Coordinates of C-alpha atoms in Angstrom, one line a residue:
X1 CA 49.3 -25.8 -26.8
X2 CA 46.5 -25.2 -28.5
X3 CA 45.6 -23.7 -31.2
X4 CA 42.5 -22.8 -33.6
X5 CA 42.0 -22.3 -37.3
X6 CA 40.6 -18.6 -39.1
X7 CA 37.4 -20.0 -39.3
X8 CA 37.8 -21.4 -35.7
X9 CA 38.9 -18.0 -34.6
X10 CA 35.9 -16.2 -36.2
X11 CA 33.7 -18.3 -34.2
X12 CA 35.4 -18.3 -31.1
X13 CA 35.3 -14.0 -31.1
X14 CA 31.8 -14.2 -32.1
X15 CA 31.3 -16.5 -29.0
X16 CA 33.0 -14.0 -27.0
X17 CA 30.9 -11.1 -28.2
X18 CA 27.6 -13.3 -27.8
X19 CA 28.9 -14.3 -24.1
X20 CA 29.6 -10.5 -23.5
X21 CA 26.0 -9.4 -24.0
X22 CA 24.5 -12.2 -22.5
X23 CA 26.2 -11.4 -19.7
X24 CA 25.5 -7.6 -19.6
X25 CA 21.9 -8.7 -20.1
X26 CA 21.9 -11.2 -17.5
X27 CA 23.1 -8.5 -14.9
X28 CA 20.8 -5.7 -16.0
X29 CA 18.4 -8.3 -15.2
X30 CA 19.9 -9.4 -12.1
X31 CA 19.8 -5.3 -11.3
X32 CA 16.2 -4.9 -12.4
X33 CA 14.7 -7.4 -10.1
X34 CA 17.0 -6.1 -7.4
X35 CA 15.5 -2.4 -7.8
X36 CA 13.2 -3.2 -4.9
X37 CA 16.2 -3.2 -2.5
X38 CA 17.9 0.5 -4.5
X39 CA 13.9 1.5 -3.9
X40 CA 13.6 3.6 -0.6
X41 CA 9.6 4.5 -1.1
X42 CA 6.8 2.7 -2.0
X43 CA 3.2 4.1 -3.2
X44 CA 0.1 3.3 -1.5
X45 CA -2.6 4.0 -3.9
X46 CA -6.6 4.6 -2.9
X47 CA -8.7 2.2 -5.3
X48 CA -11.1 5.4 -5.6
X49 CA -8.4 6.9 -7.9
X50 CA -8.6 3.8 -10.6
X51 CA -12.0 3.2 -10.4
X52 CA -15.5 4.9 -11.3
X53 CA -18.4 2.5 -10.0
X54 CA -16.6 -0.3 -10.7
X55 CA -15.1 0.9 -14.1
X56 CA -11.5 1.5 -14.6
X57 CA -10.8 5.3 -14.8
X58 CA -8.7 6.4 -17.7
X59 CA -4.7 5.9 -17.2
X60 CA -5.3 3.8 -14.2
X61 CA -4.2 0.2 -15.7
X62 CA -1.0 2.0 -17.6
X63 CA 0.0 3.7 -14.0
X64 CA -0.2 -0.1 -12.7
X65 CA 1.2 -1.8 -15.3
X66 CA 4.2 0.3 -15.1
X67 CA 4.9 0.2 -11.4
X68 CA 5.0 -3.5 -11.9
X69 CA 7.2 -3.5 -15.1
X70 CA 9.1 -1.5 -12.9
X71 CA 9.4 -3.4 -9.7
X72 CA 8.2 -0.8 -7.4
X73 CA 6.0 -1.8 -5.1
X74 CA 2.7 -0.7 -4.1
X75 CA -0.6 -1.7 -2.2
X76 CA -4.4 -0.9 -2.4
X77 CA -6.2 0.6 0.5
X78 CA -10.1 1.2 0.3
X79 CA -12.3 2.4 2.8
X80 CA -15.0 0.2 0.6
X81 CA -15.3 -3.7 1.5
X82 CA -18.6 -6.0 2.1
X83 CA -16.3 -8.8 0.3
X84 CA -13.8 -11.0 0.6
X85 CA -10.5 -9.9 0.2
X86 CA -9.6 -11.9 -2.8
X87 CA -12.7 -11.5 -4.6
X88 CA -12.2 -8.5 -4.7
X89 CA -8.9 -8.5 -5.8
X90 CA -10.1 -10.8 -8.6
X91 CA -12.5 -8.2 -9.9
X92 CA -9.7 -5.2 -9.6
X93 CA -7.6 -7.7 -11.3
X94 CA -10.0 -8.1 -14.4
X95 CA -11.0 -4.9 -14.6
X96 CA -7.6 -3.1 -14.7
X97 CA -5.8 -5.7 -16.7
X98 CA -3.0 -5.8 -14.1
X99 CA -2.6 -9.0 -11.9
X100 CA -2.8 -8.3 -8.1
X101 CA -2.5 -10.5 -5.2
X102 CA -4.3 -10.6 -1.7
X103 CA -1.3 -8.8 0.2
X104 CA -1.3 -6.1 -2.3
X105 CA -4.8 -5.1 -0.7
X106 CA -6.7 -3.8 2.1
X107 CA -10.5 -2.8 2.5
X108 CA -11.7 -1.5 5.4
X109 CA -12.8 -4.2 7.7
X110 CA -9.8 -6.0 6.8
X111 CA -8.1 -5.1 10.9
X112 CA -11.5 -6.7 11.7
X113 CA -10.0 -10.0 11.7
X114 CA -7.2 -9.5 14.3
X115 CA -9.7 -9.3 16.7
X116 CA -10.9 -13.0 16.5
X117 CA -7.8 -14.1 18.8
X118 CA -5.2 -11.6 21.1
X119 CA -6.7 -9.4 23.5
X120 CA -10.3 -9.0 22.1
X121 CA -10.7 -12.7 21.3
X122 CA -14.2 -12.7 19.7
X123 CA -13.5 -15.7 17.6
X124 CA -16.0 -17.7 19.4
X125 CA -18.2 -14.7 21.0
X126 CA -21.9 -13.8 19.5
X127 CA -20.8 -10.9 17.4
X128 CA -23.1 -8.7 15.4
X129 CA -22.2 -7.7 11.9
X130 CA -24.1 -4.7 10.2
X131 CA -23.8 -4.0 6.6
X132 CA -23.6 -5.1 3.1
X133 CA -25.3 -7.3 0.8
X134 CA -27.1 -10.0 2.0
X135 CA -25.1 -12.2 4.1
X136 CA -22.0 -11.5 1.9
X137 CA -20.5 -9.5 5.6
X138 CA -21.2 -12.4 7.5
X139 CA -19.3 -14.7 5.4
X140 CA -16.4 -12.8 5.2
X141 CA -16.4 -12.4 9.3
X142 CA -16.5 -16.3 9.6
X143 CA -13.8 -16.1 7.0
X144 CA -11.9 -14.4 9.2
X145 CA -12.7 -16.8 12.3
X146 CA -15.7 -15.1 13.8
X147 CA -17.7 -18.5 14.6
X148 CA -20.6 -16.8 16.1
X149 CA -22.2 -14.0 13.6
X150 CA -25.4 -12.8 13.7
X151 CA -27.0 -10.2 11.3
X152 CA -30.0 -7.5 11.7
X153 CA -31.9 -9.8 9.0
X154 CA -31.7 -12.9 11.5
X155 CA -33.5 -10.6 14.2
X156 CA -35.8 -9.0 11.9
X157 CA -36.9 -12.9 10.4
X158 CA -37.1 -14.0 13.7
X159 CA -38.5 -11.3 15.4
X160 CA -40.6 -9.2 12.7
X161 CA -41.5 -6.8 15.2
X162 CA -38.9 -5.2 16.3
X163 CA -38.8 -3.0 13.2
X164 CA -42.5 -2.5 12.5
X165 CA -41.8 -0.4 8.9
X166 CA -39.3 -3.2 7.6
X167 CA -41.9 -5.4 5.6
X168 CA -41.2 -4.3 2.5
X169 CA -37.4 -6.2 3.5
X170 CA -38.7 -9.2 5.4
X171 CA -39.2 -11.7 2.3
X172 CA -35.7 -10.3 1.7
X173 CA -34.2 -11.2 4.7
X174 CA -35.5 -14.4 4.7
X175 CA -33.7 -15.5 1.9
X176 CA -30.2 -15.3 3.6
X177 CA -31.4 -15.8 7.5
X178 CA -30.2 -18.2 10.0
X179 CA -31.8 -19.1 12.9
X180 CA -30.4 -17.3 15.6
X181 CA -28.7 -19.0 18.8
X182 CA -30.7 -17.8 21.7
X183 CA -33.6 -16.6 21.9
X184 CA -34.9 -12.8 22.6
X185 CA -36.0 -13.6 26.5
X186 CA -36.9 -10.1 28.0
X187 CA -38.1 -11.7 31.1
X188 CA -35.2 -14.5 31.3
X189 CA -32.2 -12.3 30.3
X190 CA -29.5 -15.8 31.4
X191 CA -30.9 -17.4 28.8
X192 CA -31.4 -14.7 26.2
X193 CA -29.4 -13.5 22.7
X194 CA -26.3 -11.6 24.1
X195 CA -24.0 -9.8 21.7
X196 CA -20.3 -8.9 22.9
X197 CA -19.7 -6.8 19.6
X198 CA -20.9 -5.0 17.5
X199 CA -18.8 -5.0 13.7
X200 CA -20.3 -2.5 11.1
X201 CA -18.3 -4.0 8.3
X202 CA -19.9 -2.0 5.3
X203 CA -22.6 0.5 4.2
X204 CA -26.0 -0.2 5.8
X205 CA -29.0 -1.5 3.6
X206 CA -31.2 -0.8 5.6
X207 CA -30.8 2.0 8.2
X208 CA -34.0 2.3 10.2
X209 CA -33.6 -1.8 10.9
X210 CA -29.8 -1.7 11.7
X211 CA -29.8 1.6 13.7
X212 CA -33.0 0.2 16.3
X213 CA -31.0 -3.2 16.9
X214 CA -27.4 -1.0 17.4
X215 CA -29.6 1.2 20.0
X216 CA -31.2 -1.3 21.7
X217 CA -27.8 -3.5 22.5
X218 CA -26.4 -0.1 23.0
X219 CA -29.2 0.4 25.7
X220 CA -29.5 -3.3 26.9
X221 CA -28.1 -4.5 30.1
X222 CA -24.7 -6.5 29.4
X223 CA -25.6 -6.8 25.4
X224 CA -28.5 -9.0 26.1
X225 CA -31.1 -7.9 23.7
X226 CA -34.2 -7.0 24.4
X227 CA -33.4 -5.9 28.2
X228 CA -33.0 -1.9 29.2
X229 CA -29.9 -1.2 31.6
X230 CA -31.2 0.3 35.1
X231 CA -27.4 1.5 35.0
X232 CA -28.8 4.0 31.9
X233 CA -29.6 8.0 33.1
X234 CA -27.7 8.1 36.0
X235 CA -26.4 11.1 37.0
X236 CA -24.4 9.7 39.4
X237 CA -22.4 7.3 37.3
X238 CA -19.8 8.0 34.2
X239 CA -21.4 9.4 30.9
X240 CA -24.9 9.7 33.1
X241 CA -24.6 5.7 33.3
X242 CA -24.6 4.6 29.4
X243 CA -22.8 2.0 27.9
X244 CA -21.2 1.2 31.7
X245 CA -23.3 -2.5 31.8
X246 CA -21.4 -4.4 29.8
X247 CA -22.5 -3.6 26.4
X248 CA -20.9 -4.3 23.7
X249 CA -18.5 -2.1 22.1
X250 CA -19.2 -0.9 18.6
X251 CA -16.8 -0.4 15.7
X252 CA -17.4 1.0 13.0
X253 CA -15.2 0.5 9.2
X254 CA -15.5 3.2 7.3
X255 CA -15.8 7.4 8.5
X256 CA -16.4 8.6 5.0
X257 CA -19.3 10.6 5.1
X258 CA -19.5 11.0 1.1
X259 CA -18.1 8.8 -1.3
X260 CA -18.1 9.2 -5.1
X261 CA -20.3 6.6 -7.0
X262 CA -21.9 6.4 -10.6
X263 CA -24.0 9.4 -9.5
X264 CA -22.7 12.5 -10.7
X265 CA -23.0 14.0 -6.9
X266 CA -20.8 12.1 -4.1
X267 CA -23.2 9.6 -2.1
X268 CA -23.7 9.3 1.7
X269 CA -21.3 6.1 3.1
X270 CA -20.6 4.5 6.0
X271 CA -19.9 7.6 7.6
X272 CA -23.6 8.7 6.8
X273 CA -24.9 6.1 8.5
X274 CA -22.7 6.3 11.7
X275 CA -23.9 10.4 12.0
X276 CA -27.6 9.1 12.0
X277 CA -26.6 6.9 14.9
X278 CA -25.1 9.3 16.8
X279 CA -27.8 11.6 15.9
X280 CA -30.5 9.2 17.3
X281 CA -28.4 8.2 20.2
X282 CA -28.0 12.0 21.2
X283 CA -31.8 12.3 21.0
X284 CA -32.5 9.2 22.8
X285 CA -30.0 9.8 25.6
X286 CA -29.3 13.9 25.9
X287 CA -26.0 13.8 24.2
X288 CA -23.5 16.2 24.9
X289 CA -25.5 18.8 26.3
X290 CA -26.6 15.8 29.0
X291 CA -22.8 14.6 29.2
X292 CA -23.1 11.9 27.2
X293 CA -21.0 10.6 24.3
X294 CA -21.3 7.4 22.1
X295 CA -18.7 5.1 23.2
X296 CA -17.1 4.0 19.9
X297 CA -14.0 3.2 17.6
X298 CA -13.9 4.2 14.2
X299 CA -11.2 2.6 11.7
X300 CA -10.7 2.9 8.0
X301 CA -8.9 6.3 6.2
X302 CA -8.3 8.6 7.9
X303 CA -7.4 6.8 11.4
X304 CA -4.2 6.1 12.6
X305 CA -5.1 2.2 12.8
X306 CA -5.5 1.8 9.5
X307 CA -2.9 3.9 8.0
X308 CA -0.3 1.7 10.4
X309 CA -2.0 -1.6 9.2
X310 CA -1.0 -0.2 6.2
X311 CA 2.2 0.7 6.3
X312 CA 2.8 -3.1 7.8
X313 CA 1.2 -4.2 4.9
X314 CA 3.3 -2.3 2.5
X315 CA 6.5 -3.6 4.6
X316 CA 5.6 -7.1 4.3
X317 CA 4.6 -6.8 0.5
X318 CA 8.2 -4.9 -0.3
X319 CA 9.8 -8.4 1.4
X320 CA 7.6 -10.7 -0.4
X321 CA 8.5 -9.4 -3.7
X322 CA 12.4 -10.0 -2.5
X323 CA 11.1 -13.1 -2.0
X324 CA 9.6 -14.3 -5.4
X325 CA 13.3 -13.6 -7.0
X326 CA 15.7 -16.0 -4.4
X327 CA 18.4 -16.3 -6.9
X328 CA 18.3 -12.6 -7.4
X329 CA 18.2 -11.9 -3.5
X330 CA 20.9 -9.9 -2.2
X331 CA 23.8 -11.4 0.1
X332 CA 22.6 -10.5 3.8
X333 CA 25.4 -8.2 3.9
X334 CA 24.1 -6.4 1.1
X335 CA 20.9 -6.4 2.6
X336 CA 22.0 -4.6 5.3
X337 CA 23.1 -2.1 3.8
X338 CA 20.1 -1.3 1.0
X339 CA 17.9 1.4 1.7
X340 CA 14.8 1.7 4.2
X341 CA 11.6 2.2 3.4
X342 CA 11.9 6.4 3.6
X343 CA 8.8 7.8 1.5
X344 CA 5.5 6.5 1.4
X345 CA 3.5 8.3 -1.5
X346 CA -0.3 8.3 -0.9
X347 CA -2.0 9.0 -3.8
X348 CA -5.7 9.4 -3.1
X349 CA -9.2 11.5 -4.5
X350 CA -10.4 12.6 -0.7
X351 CA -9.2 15.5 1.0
X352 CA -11.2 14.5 3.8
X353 CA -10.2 10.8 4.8
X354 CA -7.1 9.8 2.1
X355 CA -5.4 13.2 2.7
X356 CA -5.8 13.9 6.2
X357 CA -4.7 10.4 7.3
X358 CA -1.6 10.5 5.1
X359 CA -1.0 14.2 6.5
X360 CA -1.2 13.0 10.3
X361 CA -0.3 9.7 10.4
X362 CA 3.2 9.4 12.0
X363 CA 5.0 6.2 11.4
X364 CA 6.9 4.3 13.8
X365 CA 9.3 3.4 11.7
X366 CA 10.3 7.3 10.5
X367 CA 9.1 6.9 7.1
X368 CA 8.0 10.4 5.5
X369 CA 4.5 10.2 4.1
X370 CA 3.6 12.4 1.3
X371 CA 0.1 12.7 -0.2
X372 CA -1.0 13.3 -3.8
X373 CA -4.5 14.7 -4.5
X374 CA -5.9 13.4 -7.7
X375 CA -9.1 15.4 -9.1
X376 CA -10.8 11.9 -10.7
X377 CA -13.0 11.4 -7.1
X378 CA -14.6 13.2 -4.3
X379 CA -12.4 15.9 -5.3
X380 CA -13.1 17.6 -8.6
X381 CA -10.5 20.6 -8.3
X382 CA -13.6 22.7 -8.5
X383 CA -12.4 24.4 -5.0
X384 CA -9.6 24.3 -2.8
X385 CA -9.3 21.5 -1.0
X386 CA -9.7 21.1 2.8
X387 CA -7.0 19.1 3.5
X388 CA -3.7 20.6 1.6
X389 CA -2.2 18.0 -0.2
X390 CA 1.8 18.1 -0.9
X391 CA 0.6 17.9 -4.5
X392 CA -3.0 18.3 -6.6
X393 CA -2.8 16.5 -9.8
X394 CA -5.1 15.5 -12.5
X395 CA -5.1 11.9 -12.1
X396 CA -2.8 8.7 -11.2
X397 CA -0.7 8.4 -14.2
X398 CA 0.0 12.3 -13.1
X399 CA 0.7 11.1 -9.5
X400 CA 2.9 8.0 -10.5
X401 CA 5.2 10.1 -12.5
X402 CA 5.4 12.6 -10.1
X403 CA 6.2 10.5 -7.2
X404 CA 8.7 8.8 -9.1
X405 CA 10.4 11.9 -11.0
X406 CA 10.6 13.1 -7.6
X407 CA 12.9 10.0 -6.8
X408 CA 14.9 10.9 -9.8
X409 CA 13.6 8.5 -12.2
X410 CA 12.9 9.3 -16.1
X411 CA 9.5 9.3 -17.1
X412 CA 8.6 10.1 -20.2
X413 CA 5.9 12.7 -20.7
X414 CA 3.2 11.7 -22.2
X415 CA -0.6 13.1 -23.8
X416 CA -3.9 12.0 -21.7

């Protein structure tokens, strides 16, 4: 039998005490990482409510920092892009002081790259890419697997004249051109530049040169450019005959029509752009009073494409931080039985794109999506918002805790 000593005994309780806590801390650590699975929501958050022209807006690395340090997960959706996803991740990452990953992220010409294989497969088609800085677009296209990209700035360096008021761009362009792979050949159209896309990735430079090469594909006879459809202004055909020789279809990243910048007015975007093209297209061809429409698909906020890549995004994020804690992973019969993903709270500063797509979108998997209007973007709180929100608050710290005291969690009040 054994037996111990006082001073044996002393340590042997104190051993006891110390095993105790170390095992109620263990578990409470065990339970933290596991919150993700006692979680049924998850925030998606619009990176127009954390930043200002690039700088962080007040409150937005604390709201971060403590979803992370509380293990709920959320992703970034922007309607802005012309990069990489991970640079720009890295700058987000530096300039909010929180550490993000790619699949925490999604710009709007991210779905772009599911196109290079599966039913569009324009991986190794001539593709034309509109938008940006430079060639920063085209990089991220070939990125994505695009091995065929072409740019307005290769046409205008090759072929000056096709924009005759673009001179003041050509050195410019120069300094980023390629050659092109085919020719313009008017008058031998089987061995001419054909296009079978057309990929507005981000804000146009330079819309006078981007919106003539758009038309003229647009106009062309099977995307060959520099050749006019005879298939174009017939009555007798569908949409008076346009866009019914094989041009290419155009997609367009981004419908905001205003975006807020450094300026203290909201700018013209992508979606600024796209209404000159129509607007030129409508001259150029009757429009709708002719019975014709521009052909089109528009992705980014507020379409129901986006918000669903999204939401798959947010899925596959919610099991990749299961995955980064193995040891901590529940049995799969405990898995079974945690929550689903329920709520979905979109917190975002545009009525127009971030709150009407959160409003309307409909997921397949029945998740409830609520959105929360913050008055730090496009919407100042000046006037009633066109889109009603489920909730108008000041800012995102004001929309985490919201979100989250509406999931029954204590958050501590605290000054701006």
């Amino acid at each position: 039998m054994w037996e111990v000593n006082g001073n044996s005994a002393k340590n042997y309780r104190l051993w006891q005490q110390a095993s105790a806590e170390l095992l109620e801390i263990t578990w409470d650590l065990i339970k933290y990482r596991l919150k993700i699975f006692d979680s049924d929501f998850q925030l998606l958050i619009i990176d127009g409510v954390l930043l200002r022209s690039s700088k962080a807006l007040p409150r937005a690395r604390k709201s971060l920092a403590h979803l992370q340090e509380h293990n709920v997960p959320f992703i970034l959706l922007t309607n802005g892009g012309g990069k990489l996803e991970s640079e720009r991740v890295d700058e987000l990452s530096r300039v909010l002081g929180v550490p993000l990953d790619v699949g925490m992220f999604v710009q709007s010409h991210t779905p772009f790259g599911g196109m290079v294989k599966g039913v569009s497969g324009l991986g190794d088609k001539c593709v034309l890419v509109v938008g940006g800085d430079g060639e920063k677009c085209r990089r991220v296209a070939e990125i994505y697997g695009f091995q065929n990209v072409i740019t307005p700035g290769d046409i205008a360096a090759a072929y000056p004249e096709i924009w005759p008021f673009g001179k003041a761009l050509l050195l410019h362009y120069k300094t980023f051109a390629r050659p092109l792979p085919k020719p313009i050949a008017p008058n031998d159209p089987s061995s001419g530049l054909q296009v079978s896309a057309i990929l507005v990735f981000n804000d146009s430079r330079d819309w006078g040169l981007d919106a003539t090469v758009i038309l003229d594909l647009l106009l062309s006879s099977g995307g060959v450019l520099g050749t006019s459809s005879p298939l174009n202004n017939r009555p007798d055909l569908p949409n008076r005959g346009f866009q019914q020789d094989g041009q290419p279809p155009i997609y367009f990243s981004n419908p905001d029509l205003l975006w807020a910048a450094a300026y203290h007015l909201p700018r013209l975007g992508q979606g600024g752009f796209r209404a000159a093209v129509e607007g030129v297209w409508e001259a150029v061809t009757g429009g709708r009073s002719a019975g014709v429409t521009l052909q089109k698909t528009i992705i980014g906020k507020p379409s129901r494409e986006t918000f669903l890549f999204a939401e798959t995004q947010l899925r596959q994020h919610r099991e990749a931080m299961a995955a980064l804690n193995p040891q901590a992973s529940p049995s799969d019969a405990e898995r079974e039985e945690a929550p689903k993903l329920h709520r979905v709270y979109m917190v975002g500063d545009n009525p127009e794109s971030d709150i009407r797509g959160a409003n309307e979108y409909l997921s397949p998997w029945g998740s409830q999506w609520l959105s929360i209007l913050v008055r730090t973007g496009v919407y100042s709180g000046a006037d009633e918002p066109a889109r009603k929100p489920r909730v108008v608050v000041d800012d995102v710290w004001d929309a985490v805790r919201w979100g989250l005291q509406r999931e029954g969690w204590d958050i501590p009040t605290e000054e701006k």
